[in-house]
mmCIF file of C-alpha atoms and ligand atoms in Angstrom:
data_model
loop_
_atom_site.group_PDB
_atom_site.id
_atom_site.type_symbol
_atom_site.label_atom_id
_atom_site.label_comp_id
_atom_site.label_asym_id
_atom_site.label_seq_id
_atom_site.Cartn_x
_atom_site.Cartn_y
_atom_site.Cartn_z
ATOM 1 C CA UNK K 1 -18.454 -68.441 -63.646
ATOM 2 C CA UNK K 2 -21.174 -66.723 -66.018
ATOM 3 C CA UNK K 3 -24.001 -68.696 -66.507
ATOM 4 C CA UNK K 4 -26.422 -68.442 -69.371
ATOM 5 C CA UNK K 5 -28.696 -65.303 -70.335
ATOM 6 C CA UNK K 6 -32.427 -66.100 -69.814
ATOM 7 C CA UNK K 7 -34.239 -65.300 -73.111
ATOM 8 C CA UNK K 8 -35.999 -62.430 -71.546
ATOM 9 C CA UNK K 9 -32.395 -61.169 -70.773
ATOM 10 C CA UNK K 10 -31.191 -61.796 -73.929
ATOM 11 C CA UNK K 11 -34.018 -60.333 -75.276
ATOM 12 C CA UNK K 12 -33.112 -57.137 -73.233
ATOM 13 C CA UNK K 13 -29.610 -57.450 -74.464
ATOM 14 C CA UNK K 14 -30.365 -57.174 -78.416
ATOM 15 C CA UNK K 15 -32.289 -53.773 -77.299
ATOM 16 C CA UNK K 16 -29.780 -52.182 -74.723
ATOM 17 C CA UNK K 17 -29.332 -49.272 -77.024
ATOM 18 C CA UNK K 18 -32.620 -48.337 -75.459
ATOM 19 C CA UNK K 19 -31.129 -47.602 -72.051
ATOM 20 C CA UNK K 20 -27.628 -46.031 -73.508
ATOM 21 C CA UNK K 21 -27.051 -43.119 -71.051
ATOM 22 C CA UNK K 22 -30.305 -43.486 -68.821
ATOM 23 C CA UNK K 23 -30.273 -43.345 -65.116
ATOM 24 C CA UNK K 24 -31.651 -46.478 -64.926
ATOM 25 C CA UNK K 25 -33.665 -48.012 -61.804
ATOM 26 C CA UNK K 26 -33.722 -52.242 -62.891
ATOM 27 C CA UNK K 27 -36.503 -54.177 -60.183
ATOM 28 C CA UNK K 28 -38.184 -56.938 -59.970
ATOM 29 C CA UNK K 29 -37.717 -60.717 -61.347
ATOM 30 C CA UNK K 30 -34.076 -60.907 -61.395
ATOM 31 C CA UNK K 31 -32.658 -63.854 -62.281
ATOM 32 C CA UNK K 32 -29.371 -63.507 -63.749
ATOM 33 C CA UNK K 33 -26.227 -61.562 -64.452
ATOM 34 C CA UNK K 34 -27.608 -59.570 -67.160
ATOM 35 C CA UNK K 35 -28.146 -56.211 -65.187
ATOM 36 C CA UNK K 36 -24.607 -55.708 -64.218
ATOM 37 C CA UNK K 37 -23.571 -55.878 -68.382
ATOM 38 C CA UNK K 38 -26.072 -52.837 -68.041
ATOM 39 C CA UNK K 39 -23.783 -51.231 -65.451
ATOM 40 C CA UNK K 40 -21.313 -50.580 -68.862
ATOM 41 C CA UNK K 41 -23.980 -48.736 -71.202
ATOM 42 C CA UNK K 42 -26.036 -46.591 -69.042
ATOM 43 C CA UNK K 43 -24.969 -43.102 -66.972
ATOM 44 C CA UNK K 44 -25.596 -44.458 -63.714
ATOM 45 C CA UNK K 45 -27.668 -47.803 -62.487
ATOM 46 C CA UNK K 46 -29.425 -48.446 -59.315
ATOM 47 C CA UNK K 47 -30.954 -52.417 -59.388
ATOM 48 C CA UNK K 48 -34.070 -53.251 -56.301
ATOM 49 C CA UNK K 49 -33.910 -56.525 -55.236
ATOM 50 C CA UNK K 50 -36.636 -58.139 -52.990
ATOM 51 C CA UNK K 51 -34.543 -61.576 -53.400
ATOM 52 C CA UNK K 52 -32.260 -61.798 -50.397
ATOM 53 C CA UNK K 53 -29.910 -64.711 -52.811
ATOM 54 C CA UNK K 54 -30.388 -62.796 -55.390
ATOM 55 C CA UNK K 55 -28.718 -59.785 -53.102
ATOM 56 C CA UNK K 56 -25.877 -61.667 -52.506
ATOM 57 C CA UNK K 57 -24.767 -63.305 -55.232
ATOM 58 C CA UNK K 58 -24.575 -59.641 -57.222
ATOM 59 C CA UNK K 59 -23.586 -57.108 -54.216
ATOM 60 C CA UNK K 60 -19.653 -58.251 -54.754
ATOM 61 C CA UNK K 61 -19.930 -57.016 -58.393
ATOM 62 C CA UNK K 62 -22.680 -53.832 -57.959
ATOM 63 C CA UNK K 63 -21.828 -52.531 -54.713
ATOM 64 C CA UNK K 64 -23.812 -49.840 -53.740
ATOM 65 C CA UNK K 65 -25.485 -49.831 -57.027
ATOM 66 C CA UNK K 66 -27.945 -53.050 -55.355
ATOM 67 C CA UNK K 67 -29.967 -52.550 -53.055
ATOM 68 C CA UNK K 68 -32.399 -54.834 -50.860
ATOM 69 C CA UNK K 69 -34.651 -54.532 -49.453
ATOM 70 C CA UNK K 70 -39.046 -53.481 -49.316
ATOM 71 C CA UNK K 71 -38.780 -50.303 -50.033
ATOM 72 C CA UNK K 72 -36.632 -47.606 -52.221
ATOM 73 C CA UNK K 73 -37.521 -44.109 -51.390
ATOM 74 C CA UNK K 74 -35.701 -40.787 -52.491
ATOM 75 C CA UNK K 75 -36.449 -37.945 -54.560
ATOM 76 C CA UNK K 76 -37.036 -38.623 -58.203
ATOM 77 C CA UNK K 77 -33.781 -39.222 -60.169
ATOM 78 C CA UNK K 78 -34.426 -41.356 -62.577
ATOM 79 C CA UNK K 79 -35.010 -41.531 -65.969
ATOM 80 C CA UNK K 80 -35.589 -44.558 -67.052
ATOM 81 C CA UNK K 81 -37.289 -47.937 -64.826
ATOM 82 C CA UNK K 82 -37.009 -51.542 -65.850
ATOM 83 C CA UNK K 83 -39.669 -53.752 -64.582
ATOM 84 C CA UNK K 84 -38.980 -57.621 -64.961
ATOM 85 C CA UNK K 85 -42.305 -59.045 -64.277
ATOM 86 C CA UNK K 86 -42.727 -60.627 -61.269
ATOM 87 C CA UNK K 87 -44.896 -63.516 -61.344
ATOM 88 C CA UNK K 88 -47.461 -61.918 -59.192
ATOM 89 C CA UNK K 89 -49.596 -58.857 -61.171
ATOM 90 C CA UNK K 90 -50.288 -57.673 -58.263
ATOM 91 C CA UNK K 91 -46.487 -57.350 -57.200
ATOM 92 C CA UNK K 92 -45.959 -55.645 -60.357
ATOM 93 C CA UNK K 93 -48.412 -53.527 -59.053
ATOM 94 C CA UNK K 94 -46.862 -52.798 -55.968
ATOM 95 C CA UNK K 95 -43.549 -51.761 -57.726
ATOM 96 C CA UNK K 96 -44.546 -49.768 -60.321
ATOM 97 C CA UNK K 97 -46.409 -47.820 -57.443
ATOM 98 C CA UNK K 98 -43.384 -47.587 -55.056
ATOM 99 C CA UNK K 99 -40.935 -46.662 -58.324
ATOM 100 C CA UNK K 100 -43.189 -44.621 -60.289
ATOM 101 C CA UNK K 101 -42.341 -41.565 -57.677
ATOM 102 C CA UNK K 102 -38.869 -41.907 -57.893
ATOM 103 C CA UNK K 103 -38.895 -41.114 -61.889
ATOM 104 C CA UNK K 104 -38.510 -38.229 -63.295
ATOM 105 C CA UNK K 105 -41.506 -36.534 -66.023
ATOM 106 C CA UNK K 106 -41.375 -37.769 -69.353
ATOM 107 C CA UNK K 107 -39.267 -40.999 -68.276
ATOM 108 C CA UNK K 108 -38.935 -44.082 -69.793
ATOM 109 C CA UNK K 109 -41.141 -47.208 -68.321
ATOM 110 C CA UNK K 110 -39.894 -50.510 -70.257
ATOM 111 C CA UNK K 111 -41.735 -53.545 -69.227
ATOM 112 C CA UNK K 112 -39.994 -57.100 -69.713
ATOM 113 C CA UNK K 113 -40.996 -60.785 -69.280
ATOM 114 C CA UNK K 114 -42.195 -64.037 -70.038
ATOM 115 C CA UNK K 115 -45.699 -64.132 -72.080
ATOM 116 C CA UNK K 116 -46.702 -67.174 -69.370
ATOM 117 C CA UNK K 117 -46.176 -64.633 -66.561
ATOM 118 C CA UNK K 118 -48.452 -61.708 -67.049
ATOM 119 C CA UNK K 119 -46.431 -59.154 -69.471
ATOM 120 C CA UNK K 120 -49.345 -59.196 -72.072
ATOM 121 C CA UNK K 121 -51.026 -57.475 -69.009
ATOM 122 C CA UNK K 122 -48.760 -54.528 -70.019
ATOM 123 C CA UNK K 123 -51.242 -52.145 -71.748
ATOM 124 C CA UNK K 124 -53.387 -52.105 -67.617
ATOM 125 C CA UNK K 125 -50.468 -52.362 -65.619
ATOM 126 C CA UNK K 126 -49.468 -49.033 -66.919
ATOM 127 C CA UNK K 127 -52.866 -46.781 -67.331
ATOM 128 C CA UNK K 128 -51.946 -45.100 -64.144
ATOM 129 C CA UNK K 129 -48.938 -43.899 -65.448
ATOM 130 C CA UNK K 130 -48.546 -42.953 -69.307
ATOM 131 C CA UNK K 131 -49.983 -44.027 -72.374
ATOM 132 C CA UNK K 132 -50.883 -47.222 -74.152
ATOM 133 C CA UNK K 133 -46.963 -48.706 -74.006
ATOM 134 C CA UNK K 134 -46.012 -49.966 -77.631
ATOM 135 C CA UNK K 135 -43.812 -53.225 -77.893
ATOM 136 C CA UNK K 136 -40.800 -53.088 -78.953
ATOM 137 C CA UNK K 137 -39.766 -57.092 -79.044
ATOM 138 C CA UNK K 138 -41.003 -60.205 -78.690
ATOM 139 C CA UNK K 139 -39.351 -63.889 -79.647
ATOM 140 C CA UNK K 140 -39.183 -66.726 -77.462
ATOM 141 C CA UNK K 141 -42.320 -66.674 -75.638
ATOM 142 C CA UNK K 142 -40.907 -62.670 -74.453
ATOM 143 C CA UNK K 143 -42.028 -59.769 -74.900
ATOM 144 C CA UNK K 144 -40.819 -56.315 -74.309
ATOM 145 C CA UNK K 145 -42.903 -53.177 -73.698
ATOM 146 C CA UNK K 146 -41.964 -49.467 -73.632
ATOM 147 C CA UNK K 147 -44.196 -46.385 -72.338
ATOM 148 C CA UNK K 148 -43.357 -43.053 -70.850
ATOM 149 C CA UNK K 149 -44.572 -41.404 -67.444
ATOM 150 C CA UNK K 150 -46.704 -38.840 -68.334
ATOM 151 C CA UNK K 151 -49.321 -38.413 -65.434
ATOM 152 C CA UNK K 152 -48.426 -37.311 -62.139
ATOM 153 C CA UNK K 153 -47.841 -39.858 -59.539
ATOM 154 C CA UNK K 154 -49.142 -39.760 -55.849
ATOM 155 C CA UNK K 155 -45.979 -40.703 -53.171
ATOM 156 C CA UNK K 156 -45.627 -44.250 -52.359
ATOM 157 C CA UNK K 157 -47.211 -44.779 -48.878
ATOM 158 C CA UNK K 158 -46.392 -48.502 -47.772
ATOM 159 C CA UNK K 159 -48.832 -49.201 -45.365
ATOM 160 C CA UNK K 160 -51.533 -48.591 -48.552
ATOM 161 C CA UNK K 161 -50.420 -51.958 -49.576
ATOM 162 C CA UNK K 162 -50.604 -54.671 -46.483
ATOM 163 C CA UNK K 163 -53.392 -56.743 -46.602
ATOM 164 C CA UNK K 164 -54.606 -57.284 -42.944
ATOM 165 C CA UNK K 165 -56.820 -60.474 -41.467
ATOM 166 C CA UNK K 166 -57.559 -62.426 -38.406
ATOM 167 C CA UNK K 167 -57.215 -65.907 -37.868
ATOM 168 C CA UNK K 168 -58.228 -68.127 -34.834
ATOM 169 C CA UNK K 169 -56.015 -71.251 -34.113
ATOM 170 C CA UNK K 170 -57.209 -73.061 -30.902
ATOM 171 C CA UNK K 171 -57.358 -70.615 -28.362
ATOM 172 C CA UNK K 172 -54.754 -68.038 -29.806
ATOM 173 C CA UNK K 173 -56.018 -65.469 -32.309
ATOM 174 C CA UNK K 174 -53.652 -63.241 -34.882
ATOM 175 C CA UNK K 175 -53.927 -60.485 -36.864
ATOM 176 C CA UNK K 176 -51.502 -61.546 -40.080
ATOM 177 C CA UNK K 177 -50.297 -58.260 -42.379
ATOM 178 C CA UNK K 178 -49.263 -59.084 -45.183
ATOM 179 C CA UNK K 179 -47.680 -57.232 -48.251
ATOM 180 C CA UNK K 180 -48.563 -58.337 -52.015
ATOM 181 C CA UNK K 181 -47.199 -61.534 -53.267
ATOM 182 C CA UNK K 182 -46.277 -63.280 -49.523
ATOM 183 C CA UNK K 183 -47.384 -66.640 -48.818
ATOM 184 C CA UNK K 184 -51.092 -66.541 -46.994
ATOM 185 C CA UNK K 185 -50.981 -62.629 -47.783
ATOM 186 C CA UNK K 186 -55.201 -63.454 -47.731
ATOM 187 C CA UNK K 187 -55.585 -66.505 -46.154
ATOM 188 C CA UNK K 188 -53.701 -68.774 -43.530
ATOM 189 C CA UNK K 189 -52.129 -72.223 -45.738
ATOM 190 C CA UNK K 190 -53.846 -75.271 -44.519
ATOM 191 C CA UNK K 191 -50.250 -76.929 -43.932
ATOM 192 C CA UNK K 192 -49.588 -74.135 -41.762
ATOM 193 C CA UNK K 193 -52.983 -74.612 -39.799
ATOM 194 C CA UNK K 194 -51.955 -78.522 -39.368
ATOM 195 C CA UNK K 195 -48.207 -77.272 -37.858
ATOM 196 C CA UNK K 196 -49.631 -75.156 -35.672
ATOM 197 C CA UNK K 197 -52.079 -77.730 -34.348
ATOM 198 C CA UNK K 198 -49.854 -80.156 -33.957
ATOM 199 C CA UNK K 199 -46.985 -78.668 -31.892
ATOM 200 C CA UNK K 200 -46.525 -78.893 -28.069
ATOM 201 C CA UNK K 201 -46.029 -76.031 -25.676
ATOM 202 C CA UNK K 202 -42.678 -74.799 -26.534
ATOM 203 C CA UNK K 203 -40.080 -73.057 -24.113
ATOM 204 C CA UNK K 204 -36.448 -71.337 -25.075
ATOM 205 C CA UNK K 205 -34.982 -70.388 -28.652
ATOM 206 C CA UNK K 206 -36.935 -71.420 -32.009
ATOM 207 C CA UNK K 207 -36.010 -70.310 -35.484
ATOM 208 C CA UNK K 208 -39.433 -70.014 -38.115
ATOM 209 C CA UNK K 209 -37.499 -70.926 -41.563
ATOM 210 C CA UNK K 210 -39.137 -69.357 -44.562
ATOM 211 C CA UNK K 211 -41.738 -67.340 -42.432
ATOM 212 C CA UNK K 212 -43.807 -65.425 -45.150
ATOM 213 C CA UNK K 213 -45.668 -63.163 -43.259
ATOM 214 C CA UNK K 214 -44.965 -64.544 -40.197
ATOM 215 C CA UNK K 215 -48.089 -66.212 -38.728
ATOM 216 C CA UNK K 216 -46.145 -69.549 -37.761
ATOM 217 C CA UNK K 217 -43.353 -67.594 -35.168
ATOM 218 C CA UNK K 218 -46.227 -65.433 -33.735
ATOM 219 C CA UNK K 219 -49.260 -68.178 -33.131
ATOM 220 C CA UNK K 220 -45.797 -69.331 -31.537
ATOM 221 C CA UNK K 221 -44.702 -66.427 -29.571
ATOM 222 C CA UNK K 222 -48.171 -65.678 -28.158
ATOM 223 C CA UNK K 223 -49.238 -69.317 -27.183
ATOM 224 C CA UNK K 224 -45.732 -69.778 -25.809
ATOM 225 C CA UNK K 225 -44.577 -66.606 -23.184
ATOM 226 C CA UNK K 226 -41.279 -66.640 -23.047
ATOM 227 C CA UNK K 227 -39.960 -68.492 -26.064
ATOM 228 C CA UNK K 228 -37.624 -66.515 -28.244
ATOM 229 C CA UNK K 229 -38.423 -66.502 -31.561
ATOM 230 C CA UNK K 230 -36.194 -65.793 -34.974
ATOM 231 C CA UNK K 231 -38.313 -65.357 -38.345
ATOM 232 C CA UNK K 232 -36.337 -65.745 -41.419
ATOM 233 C CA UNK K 233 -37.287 -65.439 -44.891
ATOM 234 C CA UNK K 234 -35.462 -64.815 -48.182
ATOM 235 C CA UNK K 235 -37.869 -62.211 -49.664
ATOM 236 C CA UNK K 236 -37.659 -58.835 -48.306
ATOM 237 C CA UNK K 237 -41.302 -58.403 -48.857
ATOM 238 C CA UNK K 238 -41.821 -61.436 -46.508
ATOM 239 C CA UNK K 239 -39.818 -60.066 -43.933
ATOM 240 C CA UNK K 240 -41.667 -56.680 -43.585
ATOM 241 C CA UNK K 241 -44.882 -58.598 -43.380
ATOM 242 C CA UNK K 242 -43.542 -60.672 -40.663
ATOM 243 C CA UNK K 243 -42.087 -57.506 -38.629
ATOM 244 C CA UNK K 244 -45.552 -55.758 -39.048
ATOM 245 C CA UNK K 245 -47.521 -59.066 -38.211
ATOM 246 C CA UNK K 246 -45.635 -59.543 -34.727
ATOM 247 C CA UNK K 247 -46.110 -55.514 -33.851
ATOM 248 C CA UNK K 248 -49.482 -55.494 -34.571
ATOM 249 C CA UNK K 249 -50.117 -58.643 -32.291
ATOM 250 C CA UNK K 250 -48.260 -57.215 -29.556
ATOM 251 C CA UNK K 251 -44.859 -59.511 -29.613
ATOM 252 C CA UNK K 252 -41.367 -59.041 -29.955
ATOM 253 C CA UNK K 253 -38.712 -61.404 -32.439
ATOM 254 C CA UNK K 254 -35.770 -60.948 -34.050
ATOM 255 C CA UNK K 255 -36.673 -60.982 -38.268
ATOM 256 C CA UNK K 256 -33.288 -61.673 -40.389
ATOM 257 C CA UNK K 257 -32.901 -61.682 -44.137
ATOM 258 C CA UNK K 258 -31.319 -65.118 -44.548
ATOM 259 C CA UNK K 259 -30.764 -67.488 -47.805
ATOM 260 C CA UNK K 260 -31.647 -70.987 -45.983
ATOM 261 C CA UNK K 261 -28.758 -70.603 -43.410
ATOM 262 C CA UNK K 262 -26.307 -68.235 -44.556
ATOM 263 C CA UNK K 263 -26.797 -65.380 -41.924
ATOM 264 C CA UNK K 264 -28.586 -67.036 -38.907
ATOM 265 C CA UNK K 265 -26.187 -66.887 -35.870
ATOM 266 C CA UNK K 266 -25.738 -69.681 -33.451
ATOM 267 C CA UNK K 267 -27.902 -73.047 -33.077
ATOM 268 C CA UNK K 268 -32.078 -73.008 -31.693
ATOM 269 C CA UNK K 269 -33.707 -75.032 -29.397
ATOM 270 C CA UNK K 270 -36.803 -75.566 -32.613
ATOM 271 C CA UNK K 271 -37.057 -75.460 -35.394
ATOM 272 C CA UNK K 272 -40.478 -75.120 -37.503
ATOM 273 C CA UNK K 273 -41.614 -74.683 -40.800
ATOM 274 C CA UNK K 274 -43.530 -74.986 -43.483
ATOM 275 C CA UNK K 275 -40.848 -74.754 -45.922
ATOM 276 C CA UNK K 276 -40.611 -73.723 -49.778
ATOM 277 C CA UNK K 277 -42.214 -75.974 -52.481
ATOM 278 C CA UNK K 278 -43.057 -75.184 -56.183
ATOM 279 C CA UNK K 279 -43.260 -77.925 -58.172
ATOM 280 C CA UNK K 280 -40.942 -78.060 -61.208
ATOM 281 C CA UNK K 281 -38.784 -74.873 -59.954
ATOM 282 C CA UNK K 282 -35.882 -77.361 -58.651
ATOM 283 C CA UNK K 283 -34.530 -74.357 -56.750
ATOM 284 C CA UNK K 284 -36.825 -74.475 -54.030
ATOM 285 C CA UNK K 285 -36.173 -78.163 -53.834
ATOM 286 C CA UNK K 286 -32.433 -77.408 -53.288
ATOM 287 C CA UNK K 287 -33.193 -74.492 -50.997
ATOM 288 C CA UNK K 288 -35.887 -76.919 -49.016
ATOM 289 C CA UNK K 289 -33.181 -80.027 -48.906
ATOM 290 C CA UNK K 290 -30.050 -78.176 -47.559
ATOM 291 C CA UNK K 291 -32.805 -76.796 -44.977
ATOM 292 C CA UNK K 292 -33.809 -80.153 -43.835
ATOM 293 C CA UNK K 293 -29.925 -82.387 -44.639
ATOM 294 C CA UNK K 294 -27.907 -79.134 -42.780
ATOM 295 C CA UNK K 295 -30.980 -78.530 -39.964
ATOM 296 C CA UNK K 296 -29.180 -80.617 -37.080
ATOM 297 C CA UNK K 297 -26.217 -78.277 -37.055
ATOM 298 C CA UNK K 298 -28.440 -75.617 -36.240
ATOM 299 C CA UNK K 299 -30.483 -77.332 -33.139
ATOM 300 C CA UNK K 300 -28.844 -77.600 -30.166
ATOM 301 C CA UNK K 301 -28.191 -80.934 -28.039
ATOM 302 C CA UNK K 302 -31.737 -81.686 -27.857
ATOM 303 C CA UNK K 303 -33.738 -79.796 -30.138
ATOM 304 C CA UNK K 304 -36.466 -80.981 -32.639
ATOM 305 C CA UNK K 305 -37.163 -79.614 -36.154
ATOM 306 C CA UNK K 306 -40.964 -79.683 -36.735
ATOM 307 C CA UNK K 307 -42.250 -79.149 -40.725
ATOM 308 C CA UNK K 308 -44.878 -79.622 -42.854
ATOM 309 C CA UNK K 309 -45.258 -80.934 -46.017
ATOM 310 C CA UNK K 310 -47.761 -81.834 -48.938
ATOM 311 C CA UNK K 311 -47.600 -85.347 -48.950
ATOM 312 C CA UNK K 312 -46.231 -85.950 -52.327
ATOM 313 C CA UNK K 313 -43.320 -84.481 -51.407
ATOM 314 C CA UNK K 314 -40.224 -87.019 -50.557
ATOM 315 C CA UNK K 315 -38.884 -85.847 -47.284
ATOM 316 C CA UNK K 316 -38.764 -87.956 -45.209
ATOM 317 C CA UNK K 317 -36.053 -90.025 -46.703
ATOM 318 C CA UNK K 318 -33.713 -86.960 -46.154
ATOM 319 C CA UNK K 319 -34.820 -86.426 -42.290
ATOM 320 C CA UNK K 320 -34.159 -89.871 -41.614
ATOM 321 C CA UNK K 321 -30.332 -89.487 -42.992
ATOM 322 C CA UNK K 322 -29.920 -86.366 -41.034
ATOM 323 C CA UNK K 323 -31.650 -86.993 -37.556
ATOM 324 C CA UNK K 324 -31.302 -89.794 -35.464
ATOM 325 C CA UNK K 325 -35.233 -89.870 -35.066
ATOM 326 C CA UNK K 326 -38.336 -89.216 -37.247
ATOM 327 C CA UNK K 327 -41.691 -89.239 -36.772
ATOM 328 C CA UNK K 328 -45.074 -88.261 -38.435
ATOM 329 C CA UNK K 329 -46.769 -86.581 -35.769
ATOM 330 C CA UNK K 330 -50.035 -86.183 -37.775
ATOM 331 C CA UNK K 331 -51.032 -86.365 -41.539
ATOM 332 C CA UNK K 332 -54.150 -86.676 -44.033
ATOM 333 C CA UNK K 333 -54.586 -86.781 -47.818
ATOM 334 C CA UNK K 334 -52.553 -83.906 -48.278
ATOM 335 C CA UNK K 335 -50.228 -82.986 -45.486
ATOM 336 C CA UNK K 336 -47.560 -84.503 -43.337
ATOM 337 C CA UNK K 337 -46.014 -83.232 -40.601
ATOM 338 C CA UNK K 338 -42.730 -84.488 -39.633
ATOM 339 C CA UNK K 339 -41.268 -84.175 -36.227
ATOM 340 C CA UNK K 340 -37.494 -84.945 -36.264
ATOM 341 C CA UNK K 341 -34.870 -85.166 -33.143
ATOM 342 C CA UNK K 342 -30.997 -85.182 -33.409
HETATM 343 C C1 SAM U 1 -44.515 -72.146 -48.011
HETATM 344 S S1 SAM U 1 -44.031 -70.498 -47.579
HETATM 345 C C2 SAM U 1 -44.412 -70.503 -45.837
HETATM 346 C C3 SAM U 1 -44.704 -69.131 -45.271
HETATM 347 C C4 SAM U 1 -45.144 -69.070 -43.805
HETATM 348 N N1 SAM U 1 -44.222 -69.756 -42.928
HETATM 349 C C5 SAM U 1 -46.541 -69.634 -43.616
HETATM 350 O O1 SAM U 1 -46.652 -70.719 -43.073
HETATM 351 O O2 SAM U 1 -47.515 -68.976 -44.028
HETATM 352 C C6 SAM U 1 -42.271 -70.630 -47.676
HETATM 353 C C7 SAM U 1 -41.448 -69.354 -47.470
HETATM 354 O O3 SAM U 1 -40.054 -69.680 -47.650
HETATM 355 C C8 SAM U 1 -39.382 -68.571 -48.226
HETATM 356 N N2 SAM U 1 -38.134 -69.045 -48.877
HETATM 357 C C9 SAM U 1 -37.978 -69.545 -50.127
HETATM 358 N N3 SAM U 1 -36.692 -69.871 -50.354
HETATM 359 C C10 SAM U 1 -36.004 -69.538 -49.222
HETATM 360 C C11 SAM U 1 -34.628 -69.618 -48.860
HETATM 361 N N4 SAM U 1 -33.713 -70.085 -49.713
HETATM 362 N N5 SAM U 1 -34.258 -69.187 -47.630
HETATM 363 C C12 SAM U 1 -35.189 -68.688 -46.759
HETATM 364 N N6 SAM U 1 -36.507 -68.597 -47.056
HETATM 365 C C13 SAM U 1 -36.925 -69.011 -48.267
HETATM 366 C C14 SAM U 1 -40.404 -67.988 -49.194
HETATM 367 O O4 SAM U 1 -40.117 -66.623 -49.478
HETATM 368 C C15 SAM U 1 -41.729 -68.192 -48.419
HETATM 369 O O5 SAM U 1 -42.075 -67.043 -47.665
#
């Protein structure tokens, strides 16, 4: 079923004559199926996708031509780059840095997005690489900007672009790494801090569900010798930060790409997070409550999901139709943290 264009899609769509017979390289905010119409009018396409659903609801139709992951390297081969703004600048950043090398001289930069999400930041976002971009559309709160690589580019060199900081929780100190736009990429969440506090020594398997840059499965995996721990997260940026957080405190996990459940193997013994809010974007809400309503066929005979929430937020009428227990193990004016046993 094809659902709607957004407007900055169709947007995109009343100027594809712009990217007629480009080797075009399509990254960042992807939300729909607009890029794979794309797939018709240009010479060859290659779309970057730090969304892990956003992966696998396209790779049937793109094949090869999608790709997931934190980093795209290669030799430069492209001629033209299609930045959808993330909603983080200094994402947008980070991309135009990592794809900027993989472009060929003279290529084509277009720059695409919602005015409320940082596209009028255009004109700075691209002083590093070409000119002052000129824009080429705008209706429906969207505008679209075009400029050309004309300076020479330094190679993309990842580790440039992890933040790095310690934190102390009780007794166990971290080093968190964290790569731009990841949840507590410059400061540990105070939800997270509460979690952490509130949990009891922990032995066997435990899965971290939506682990940003990982700071809830390591506190975990250090305080706890011996527990196994699985980090997953949706966002491929997430993920790296995680792998890079537990190496450079010493520990060892398994770190999956995984849209709530669809590619965690077998059931854990805990499970903890601090799971996905925004409010208004009902999509985390759906993510969060099939994460919560589906969370007992992932625990095994006796195991305990653990989360924390702001306190606004109406969970605990879903954990008590899923487990046979719930509890709120500690809580104050803005977070609750629910402890919940099948
Ligand atoms: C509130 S942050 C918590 C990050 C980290 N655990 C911490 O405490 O700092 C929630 C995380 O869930 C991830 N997430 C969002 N939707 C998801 C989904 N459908 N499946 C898995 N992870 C998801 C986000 O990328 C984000 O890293």
């Amino acid at each position: 079923m094809s659902h709607p264009l957004s407007a900055v899609s169709q947007m995109l769509e009343r100027n594809q004559a712009l990217f007629e017979g480009k080797h075009l390289l399509v990254c960042g905010a992807l939300e729909d199926e607009y890029p794979r119409d794309l797939a018709g009018i240009v010479r060859d396409l290659t779309v970057f996708t730090t969304d892990y659903s956003y992966f696998r609801g396209q790779e049937e139709a793109l094949g090869e031509r999608i790709v997931f992951g934190h980093e795209l390297g290669g030799a430069p081969r492209f001629d033209a780059l299609l930045l959808l703004m993330p909603k983080a600048k200094a994402e947008a950043q980070f991309l135009l840095a990592m794809m900027t090398p993989l472009l060929l001289a003279g290529a084509d930069i277009f720059l695409a997005g919602d005015n409320r999400g940082g596209i009028n930041g255009a004109d700075k976002l691209m002083s590093p690489y070409g000119g002052k971009p000129v824009k080429r559309d705008s209706a429906r709160r969207c505008s679209l900007y075009h400029g050309e690589l004309s300076q020479s580019v330094p190679s993309f060199r990842l580790d440039d672009w992890f933040s790095q900081y310690q934190c102390q929780l009780g007794d166990t100190q971290l080093t968190v790494r964290a790569l731009p736009g990841v949840f507590s990429a410059s400061e540990l969440d105070l939800g997270s801090q509460m979690l952490l506090a509130s949990l009891p020594p922990l032995t066997g398997t435990l899965l971290d569900f939506g682990c940003g840059a990982g700071v809830i499965g390591s506190v975990l995996a250090k305080r706890n010798p011996g527990l196994e721990v699985t980090l997953v997260d949706i966002n491929a940026l997430a993920l790296e930060s995680s792998r890079q957080t537990l190496a450079a405190n010493g520990l060892t996990g398994t770190v999956l790409a995984s849209d709530v459940y669809s590619d965690l193997p077998g059931c854990f013994d805990q499970i903890v997070s601090n799971p996905p809010f925004h409010a208004g974007l009902k999509t985390h809400y759906a993510a969060t409550e099939t994460f919560l309503a589906e969370a007992p066929r992932h625990l095994n005979g006796r195991g305990a999901l653990t989360i924390v929430a702001n306190a606004f937020l109406r969970y605990q009428p879903i954990l008590e139709a899923a487990f046979k227990q719930t509890e709120i193990r500690t809580m104050d004016s803005k977070f609750r943290v629910y402890r919940s046993l099948r």
